[in-house]
Amino acid sequence: MFFQLGNLFEEERSAVLELAGRRIRAREFATADPGTIAQDAHILVVDGLDELLGTRGESLGGIRERTMSVVESGTSVAIVSRSPKTAFPETVGSDVIYDAKQIFAIPGEVDPADLEDVDFVALSIRELGDRTIIALADALWESGLSPTKCLDHLDRVHQEALRGAGLVQVDQTKLRWMTGLDHKLLRRASAMVASETTSFTPALPDTFTNMWILERAVRNAIRKGLMTKMGEGWRENSLEEPLRSEVIGRAQRDSHPSARRARDLRDPLEWLSTTEMLDLRERRQLGELGLASHMWSRLRTEIVPIRNRVAHMRMISNADALTIEKWRKIVVQSLS
C-alpha cells in the first residue's frame, strides 16, 4: 500500500503510523537485513520515503528488494510518503512504488486561515515533486483553461498526485479543487514554487543532448544545401542584412573578436538561432533536404518552444523530452 500524506494530512499521518505492526524509516529499511525486518508483524510501516528523493538510485532499489522479501514472508507493507509517486524515478525491475495500491485519504478539517496563506499552500505544492509541479504550473498559467477544466487538462498520474496531496477531491466521479481553496491564491503558490525550483529533472540531460544532436543535424543539412546552391561564396552570400551584421557582431562578442566579414567565420550558421536557421532554409529555397515540407513545419512548431525552454533555463517535462527524442531520430535518419 502507498499512503501520500503531506502537509494537509498531519493528523491522518499520525493515525497511519499507529497501524498495528512495526515502523521503520525508509532510509534504514533500504539497507536493513530482510530477515530481521518484519519480526512476525502483520503490517510493516515504512515511513519517510520522501527523504530518499534526490539520493542515488540504489536507495529506491533497496526499498524494492526488501519490500518484495517482506511481502513474500507474509507481512503487508504500508509505504508512507509526503510526496506522490510521480516524484520518484522508476526503478529497474518490478517498481514497488508505482505498483503499490494507493490509499487516498480525505483531509480532516483545515483551518480556513491556512488556505488563505500562500506559503501554506505552496508547501503542499512543493511536496508534489518536479514532474507534477511543472504540469500544475502549465495547467494553471499556460493552458488558458478555467479552474475546473485545468484538472481535465492534466494527465491521470498528476491528477492522482494532487488528489493524494489533498488539493483535489472527488465529488462522486468528478474531480474538483479542495473546498475553500482560492484559485487565484493557488495560481500564485504554483508560480512561486515552479519559479523557485532549482533541481533539474531526470529528463533534462537527455533533452539537452538530443537537442544538440538535432540542431547540428539540421544545420549540417542546411549548410550542405547552401554550399550546393552558392558554391564557395556561401558564407558571405547566405545571410542578408541586417542579419549578416548581427551574426558578425555575435561572433565578435563571443569568440571571434577579429571577424569583420561573414567569410571570416568558419560557419556563420553556428551563430543563428533555431528559428533563424529554419527561416534561412525557406528564404533561400533550399527545398526539402530529405525531410518533407509538412515535416519541416511540424518540426518548427514542436521543437522551437522546447528549445526556448532549454535556452532560458525553464523547466523541462517528460513530454518535452519525448518530443525532442522523437525529432532527433527523425532528423538524423532523414537528413544524414
CSV table of C-alpha atoms in Angstrom, one decimal:
chain,number,residue,atom,x,y,z
A,1,MET,CA,0.0,0.0,0.0
A,2,PHE,CA,1.1,3.6,-0.7
A,3,PHE,CA,0.0,6.5,1.5
A,4,GLN,CA,0.6,10.0,0.3
A,5,LEU,CA,0.3,12.1,3.5
A,6,GLY,CA,1.8,15.5,3.2
A,7,ASN,CA,1.1,19.0,4.5
A,8,LEU,CA,-2.7,18.7,4.6
A,9,PHE,CA,-2.6,15.3,6.4
A,10,GLU,CA,-0.7,15.7,9.6
A,11,GLU,CA,-3.4,14.0,11.7
A,12,GLU,CA,-4.0,11.3,9.2
A,13,ARG,CA,-0.3,10.6,9.1
A,14,SER,CA,-0.2,10.0,12.8
A,15,ALA,CA,-3.1,7.6,12.5
A,16,VAL,CA,-1.4,5.5,9.8
A,17,LEU,CA,1.9,5.4,11.7
A,18,GLU,CA,-0.1,3.8,14.6
A,19,LEU,CA,-1.1,0.8,12.5
A,20,ALA,CA,-0.5,-2.5,14.1
A,21,GLY,CA,3.0,-3.7,13.4
A,22,ARG,CA,6.5,-2.4,13.2
A,23,ARG,CA,7.5,1.0,11.9
A,24,ILE,CA,10.8,1.7,10.2
A,25,ARG,CA,12.3,4.7,8.4
A,26,ALA,CA,12.7,4.3,4.7
A,27,ARG,CA,16.4,5.2,4.8
A,28,GLU,CA,17.0,2.4,7.3
A,29,PHE,CA,14.7,0.0,5.5
A,30,ALA,CA,16.7,0.4,2.3
A,31,THR,CA,19.8,-1.3,3.8
A,32,ALA,CA,18.3,-3.5,6.5
A,33,ASP,CA,18.7,-7.2,6.7
A,34,PRO,CA,15.5,-8.6,5.2
A,35,GLY,CA,15.5,-11.5,7.6
A,36,THR,CA,15.2,-9.2,10.6
A,37,ILE,CA,12.8,-6.6,9.4
A,38,ALA,CA,9.3,-7.8,9.8
A,39,GLN,CA,9.7,-9.8,13.1
A,40,ASP,CA,6.3,-11.5,12.6
A,41,ALA,CA,4.5,-8.2,12.3
A,42,HIS,CA,1.2,-8.2,10.4
A,43,ILE,CA,1.9,-4.8,8.9
A,44,LEU,CA,5.3,-3.1,8.4
A,45,VAL,CA,5.0,0.7,8.0
A,46,VAL,CA,7.8,2.2,6.0
A,47,ASP,CA,7.8,5.9,6.8
A,48,GLY,CA,9.7,8.9,5.3
A,49,LEU,CA,10.1,7.6,1.7
A,50,ASP,CA,10.2,11.2,0.5
A,51,GLU,CA,13.6,11.6,2.4
A,52,LEU,CA,15.1,9.5,-0.3
A,53,LEU,CA,14.2,11.9,-3.1
A,54,GLY,CA,17.4,13.2,-4.7
A,55,THR,CA,19.5,10.3,-3.4
A,56,ARG,CA,21.2,7.8,-5.6
A,57,GLY,CA,19.0,5.1,-7.2
A,58,GLU,CA,20.4,2.3,-5.0
A,59,SER,CA,18.2,3.5,-2.1
A,60,LEU,CA,15.0,3.0,-4.1
A,61,GLY,CA,16.3,-0.3,-5.4
A,62,GLY,CA,16.9,-1.4,-1.8
A,63,ILE,CA,13.3,-0.4,-0.9
A,64,ARG,CA,12.1,-2.6,-3.8
A,65,GLU,CA,14.2,-5.6,-2.9
A,66,ARG,CA,13.3,-5.5,0.8
A,67,THR,CA,9.6,-4.9,0.2
A,68,MET,CA,9.4,-7.9,-2.1
A,69,SER,CA,11.2,-10.0,0.5
A,70,VAL,CA,8.9,-8.9,3.4
A,71,VAL,CA,5.7,-9.4,1.3
A,72,GLU,CA,6.8,-12.9,0.4
A,73,SER,CA,7.2,-13.7,4.1
A,74,GLY,CA,3.5,-12.8,4.6
A,75,THR,CA,3.8,-9.3,6.0
A,76,SER,CA,2.0,-6.4,4.4
A,77,VAL,CA,3.9,-3.2,3.7
A,78,ALA,CA,2.5,0.3,4.0
A,79,ILE,CA,4.8,2.9,2.4
A,80,VAL,CA,4.2,6.4,3.7
A,81,SER,CA,5.4,9.5,1.9
A,82,ARG,CA,4.8,13.2,1.9
A,83,SER,CA,5.4,13.2,-1.9
A,84,PRO,CA,3.4,11.4,-4.6
A,85,LYS,CA,4.5,8.5,-6.8
A,86,THR,CA,5.3,10.9,-9.6
A,87,ALA,CA,8.1,12.5,-7.6
A,88,PHE,CA,10.1,9.2,-7.7
A,89,PRO,CA,12.0,7.8,-10.6
A,90,GLU,CA,11.1,4.3,-11.8
A,91,THR,CA,13.5,1.6,-10.7
A,92,VAL,CA,14.8,-1.3,-12.7
A,93,GLY,CA,12.6,-4.4,-12.4
A,94,SER,CA,9.3,-4.5,-10.6
A,95,ASP,CA,8.6,-1.0,-9.5
A,96,VAL,CA,7.3,-1.4,-6.0
A,97,ILE,CA,6.3,2.3,-5.6
A,98,TYR,CA,4.3,2.6,-8.8
A,99,ASP,CA,2.8,-0.9,-8.5
A,100,ALA,CA,1.7,-0.3,-4.9
A,101,LYS,CA,-2.1,0.2,-4.3
A,102,GLN,CA,-2.5,3.9,-3.4
A,103,ILE,CA,-4.8,4.7,-0.5
A,104,PHE,CA,-6.4,8.1,-0.8
A,105,ALA,CA,-7.1,9.9,2.4
A,106,ILE,CA,-9.7,12.6,2.9
A,107,PRO,CA,-8.3,15.7,4.6
A,108,GLY,CA,-9.6,16.5,8.1
A,109,GLU,CA,-10.8,19.9,9.0
A,110,VAL,CA,-8.4,22.5,7.6
A,111,ASP,CA,-8.1,26.0,9.2
A,112,PRO,CA,-9.6,28.4,6.6
A,113,ALA,CA,-6.8,30.8,7.5
A,114,ASP,CA,-4.2,28.3,6.3
A,115,LEU,CA,-5.9,28.1,2.9
A,116,GLU,CA,-5.6,31.9,2.7
A,117,ASP,CA,-1.8,31.7,3.3
A,118,VAL,CA,0.1,31.4,0.1
A,119,ASP,CA,3.1,29.9,1.9
A,120,PHE,CA,1.0,27.1,3.4
A,121,VAL,CA,-0.5,26.2,0.0
A,122,ALA,CA,3.0,26.5,-1.6
A,123,LEU,CA,4.3,23.9,0.9
A,124,SER,CA,1.6,21.4,-0.3
A,125,ILE,CA,2.6,22.1,-3.9
A,126,ARG,CA,6.3,21.9,-3.2
A,127,GLU,CA,5.8,18.3,-1.8
A,128,LEU,CA,4.5,17.2,-5.2
A,129,GLY,CA,7.9,16.9,-6.9
A,130,ASP,CA,9.1,18.5,-10.1
A,131,ARG,CA,7.1,16.5,-12.6
A,132,THR,CA,3.7,17.4,-11.1
A,133,ILE,CA,4.9,20.9,-10.1
A,134,ILE,CA,5.7,21.6,-13.8
A,135,ALA,CA,2.4,20.0,-15.0
A,136,LEU,CA,0.3,22.0,-12.5
A,137,ALA,CA,2.0,25.3,-13.3
A,138,ASP,CA,1.5,24.8,-17.0
A,139,ALA,CA,-2.2,23.9,-16.5
A,140,LEU,CA,-2.8,26.9,-14.2
A,141,TRP,CA,-0.8,29.5,-16.2
A,142,GLU,CA,-0.3,28.4,-19.8
A,143,SER,CA,-3.4,26.3,-20.8
A,144,GLY,CA,-5.8,29.3,-20.8
A,145,LEU,CA,-8.4,27.0,-19.3
A,146,SER,CA,-10.9,27.6,-16.4
A,147,PRO,CA,-10.0,26.2,-12.9
A,148,THR,CA,-12.3,23.2,-13.4
A,149,LYS,CA,-11.0,22.4,-16.9
A,150,CYS,CA,-7.4,22.7,-15.7
A,151,LEU,CA,-7.9,19.4,-13.9
A,152,ASP,CA,-9.1,17.7,-17.0
A,153,HIS,CA,-6.0,19.0,-18.8
A,154,LEU,CA,-3.7,17.1,-16.5
A,155,ASP,CA,-2.6,13.5,-17.0
A,156,ARG,CA,-4.1,10.9,-14.7
A,157,VAL,CA,-0.9,10.5,-12.8
A,158,HIS,CA,-0.8,14.2,-11.9
A,159,GLN,CA,-4.5,14.2,-11.0
A,160,GLU,CA,-3.8,11.4,-8.6
A,161,ALA,CA,-0.8,13.2,-7.1
A,162,LEU,CA,-3.0,16.3,-6.5
A,163,ARG,CA,-5.7,14.1,-5.0
A,164,GLY,CA,-3.1,12.4,-2.8
A,165,ALA,CA,-1.9,15.8,-1.6
A,166,GLY,CA,-5.5,16.8,-0.7
A,167,LEU,CA,-5.6,19.7,-3.2
A,168,VAL,CA,-8.1,17.8,-5.3
A,169,GLN,CA,-11.1,15.9,-4.2
A,170,VAL,CA,-13.6,13.5,-5.9
A,171,ASP,CA,-17.2,14.7,-6.0
A,172,GLN,CA,-19.0,11.5,-7.0
A,173,THR,CA,-16.9,10.7,-10.1
A,174,LYS,CA,-15.9,14.3,-10.9
A,175,LEU,CA,-12.6,15.9,-9.8
A,176,ARG,CA,-12.8,19.3,-8.1
A,177,TRP,CA,-10.4,21.6,-6.2
A,178,MET,CA,-10.4,21.4,-2.5
A,179,THR,CA,-13.2,23.2,-0.8
A,180,GLY,CA,-12.1,26.6,0.4
A,181,LEU,CA,-9.1,26.7,-1.8
A,182,ASP,CA,-9.0,30.1,-3.7
A,183,HIS,CA,-8.0,29.6,-7.3
A,184,LYS,CA,-6.0,32.9,-7.6
A,185,LEU,CA,-4.0,32.0,-4.5
A,186,LEU,CA,-3.4,28.5,-5.9
A,187,ARG,CA,-2.0,30.1,-9.1
A,188,ARG,CA,0.2,32.4,-7.0
A,189,ALA,CA,1.5,29.5,-5.0
A,190,SER,CA,2.2,27.3,-8.0
A,191,ALA,CA,4.0,30.1,-9.8
A,192,MET,CA,6.2,30.7,-6.7
A,193,VAL,CA,7.1,27.0,-6.3
A,194,ALA,CA,7.7,26.5,-10.1
A,195,SER,CA,10.0,29.5,-10.3
A,196,GLU,CA,12.0,28.6,-7.2
A,197,THR,CA,12.7,25.0,-8.3
A,198,THR,CA,16.4,24.5,-8.9
A,199,SER,CA,16.7,20.7,-9.0
A,200,PHE,CA,16.9,19.5,-12.6
A,201,THR,CA,14.5,16.8,-13.8
A,202,PRO,CA,15.9,13.5,-15.0
A,203,ALA,CA,14.6,14.4,-18.5
A,204,LEU,CA,16.9,17.4,-18.8
A,205,PRO,CA,20.3,15.9,-19.6
A,206,ASP,CA,18.9,13.7,-22.4
A,207,THR,CA,16.8,16.5,-23.7
A,208,PHE,CA,19.8,18.8,-24.0
A,209,THR,CA,21.9,16.1,-25.7
A,210,ASN,CA,19.1,15.2,-28.2
A,211,MET,CA,18.5,18.9,-28.9
A,212,TRP,CA,22.2,19.4,-29.6
A,213,ILE,CA,22.3,16.4,-32.0
A,214,LEU,CA,19.1,17.5,-33.6
A,215,GLU,CA,20.2,21.1,-34.2
A,216,ARG,CA,23.5,20.1,-35.6
A,217,ALA,CA,21.9,17.7,-38.0
A,218,VAL,CA,19.6,20.4,-39.2
A,219,ARG,CA,22.4,22.9,-39.5
A,220,ASN,CA,24.6,20.4,-41.4
A,221,ALA,CA,21.7,19.8,-43.9
A,222,ILE,CA,21.1,23.5,-44.5
A,223,ARG,CA,24.9,24.2,-44.8
A,224,LYS,CA,25.2,21.5,-47.5
A,225,GLY,CA,22.2,22.9,-49.3
A,226,LEU,CA,23.7,26.4,-49.3
A,227,MET,CA,27.1,25.1,-50.5
A,228,THR,CA,25.4,23.2,-53.3
A,229,LYS,CA,23.4,26.3,-54.4
A,230,MET,CA,26.0,29.0,-53.8
A,231,GLY,CA,29.4,27.3,-54.0
A,232,GLU,CA,32.5,28.9,-52.4
A,233,GLY,CA,30.7,32.1,-51.6
A,234,TRP,CA,28.1,30.5,-49.4
A,235,ARG,CA,29.4,32.1,-46.2
A,236,GLU,CA,29.1,35.7,-47.5
A,237,ASN,CA,26.0,35.2,-49.6
A,238,SER,CA,23.8,33.1,-47.4
A,239,LEU,CA,22.8,35.9,-45.0
A,240,GLU,CA,21.2,39.2,-45.9
A,241,GLU,CA,21.4,42.4,-44.0
A,242,PRO,CA,20.8,43.2,-41.2
A,243,LEU,CA,21.1,39.5,-40.1
A,244,ARG,CA,24.6,39.3,-41.6
A,245,SER,CA,25.9,42.2,-39.5
A,246,GLU,CA,24.1,40.8,-36.4
A,247,VAL,CA,25.8,37.4,-36.8
A,248,ILE,CA,29.2,39.0,-37.2
A,249,GLY,CA,28.5,41.1,-34.0
A,250,ARG,CA,27.5,37.9,-32.1
A,251,ALA,CA,30.7,36.2,-33.2
A,252,GLN,CA,32.8,39.2,-32.2
A,253,ARG,CA,31.3,39.4,-28.7
A,254,ASP,CA,31.8,35.7,-28.2
A,255,SER,CA,35.0,34.1,-29.6
A,256,HIS,CA,35.9,35.8,-32.9
A,257,PRO,CA,36.8,39.4,-32.0
A,258,SER,CA,38.8,39.8,-35.2
A,259,ALA,CA,36.0,38.8,-37.5
A,260,ARG,CA,34.9,41.6,-39.9
A,261,ARG,CA,33.1,39.7,-42.6
A,262,ALA,CA,30.9,36.6,-42.7
A,263,ARG,CA,33.6,34.8,-44.7
A,264,ASP,CA,35.9,35.3,-41.7
A,265,LEU,CA,33.7,32.8,-39.7
A,266,ARG,CA,34.2,29.1,-40.1
A,267,ASP,CA,30.5,28.6,-40.1
A,268,PRO,CA,28.2,31.6,-39.9
A,269,LEU,CA,25.2,29.3,-39.3
A,270,GLU,CA,26.5,28.5,-35.8
A,271,TRP,CA,25.6,32.0,-34.7
A,272,LEU,CA,21.9,31.7,-35.8
A,273,SER,CA,19.0,30.8,-33.5
A,274,THR,CA,16.9,27.7,-34.4
A,275,THR,CA,14.2,30.0,-35.8
A,276,GLU,CA,16.6,32.0,-37.9
A,277,MET,CA,18.1,28.8,-39.2
A,278,LEU,CA,14.8,27.4,-40.3
A,279,ASP,CA,13.8,30.7,-41.8
A,280,LEU,CA,17.0,30.6,-43.9
A,281,ARG,CA,16.1,27.3,-45.4
A,282,GLU,CA,12.8,28.7,-46.6
A,283,ARG,CA,14.2,32.1,-47.7
A,284,ARG,CA,17.0,30.6,-49.8
A,285,GLN,CA,14.5,28.0,-51.2
A,286,LEU,CA,16.8,25.1,-50.4
A,287,GLY,CA,14.0,22.5,-50.8
A,288,GLU,CA,13.2,19.6,-48.5
A,289,LEU,CA,16.8,18.4,-48.0
A,290,GLY,CA,15.5,14.9,-47.2
A,291,LEU,CA,12.6,15.9,-45.0
A,292,ALA,CA,9.1,16.5,-46.4
A,293,SER,CA,7.8,20.1,-46.3
A,294,HIS,CA,5.0,19.4,-43.9
A,295,MET,CA,7.5,17.7,-41.6
A,296,TRP,CA,9.7,20.9,-41.6
A,297,SER,CA,6.5,22.8,-40.4
A,298,ARG,CA,5.8,20.3,-37.7
A,299,LEU,CA,9.5,20.4,-36.6
A,300,ARG,CA,9.4,24.1,-36.2
A,301,THR,CA,6.1,24.0,-34.3
A,302,GLU,CA,7.1,21.3,-31.9
A,303,ILE,CA,10.8,21.9,-31.1
A,304,VAL,CA,11.2,25.7,-31.0
A,305,PRO,CA,9.1,26.2,-27.8
A,306,ILE,CA,11.1,23.4,-26.1
A,307,ARG,CA,14.4,24.8,-27.4
A,308,ASN,CA,13.5,28.1,-25.9
A,309,ARG,CA,12.7,26.5,-22.5
A,310,VAL,CA,16.1,24.8,-22.5
A,311,ALA,CA,17.9,28.1,-23.6
A,312,HIS,CA,16.1,30.1,-20.9
A,313,MET,CA,16.7,27.5,-18.2
A,314,ARG,CA,13.0,26.9,-17.7
A,315,MET,CA,11.5,23.6,-16.6
A,316,ILE,CA,11.5,20.6,-18.9
A,317,SER,CA,8.8,18.0,-18.7
A,318,ASN,CA,8.9,14.3,-19.7
A,319,ALA,CA,6.6,15.1,-22.7
A,320,ASP,CA,9.2,17.7,-23.8
A,321,ALA,CA,11.9,15.1,-23.5
A,322,LEU,CA,10.0,12.5,-25.6
A,323,THR,CA,9.2,15.2,-28.3
A,324,ILE,CA,12.9,16.1,-28.7
A,325,GLU,CA,13.9,12.4,-28.7
A,326,LYS,CA,11.4,11.7,-31.4
A,327,TRP,CA,12.6,14.6,-33.6
A,328,ARG,CA,16.2,13.7,-33.1
A,329,LYS,CA,15.6,10.2,-34.5
A,330,ILE,CA,13.5,11.6,-37.4
A,331,VAL,CA,16.1,14.3,-38.3
A,332,VAL,CA,19.2,12.1,-38.0
A,333,GLN,CA,17.6,9.4,-40.2
A,334,SER,CA,16.2,11.8,-42.8
A,335,LEU,CA,18.9,14.4,-43.1
A,336,SER,CA,22.0,12.3,-42.8
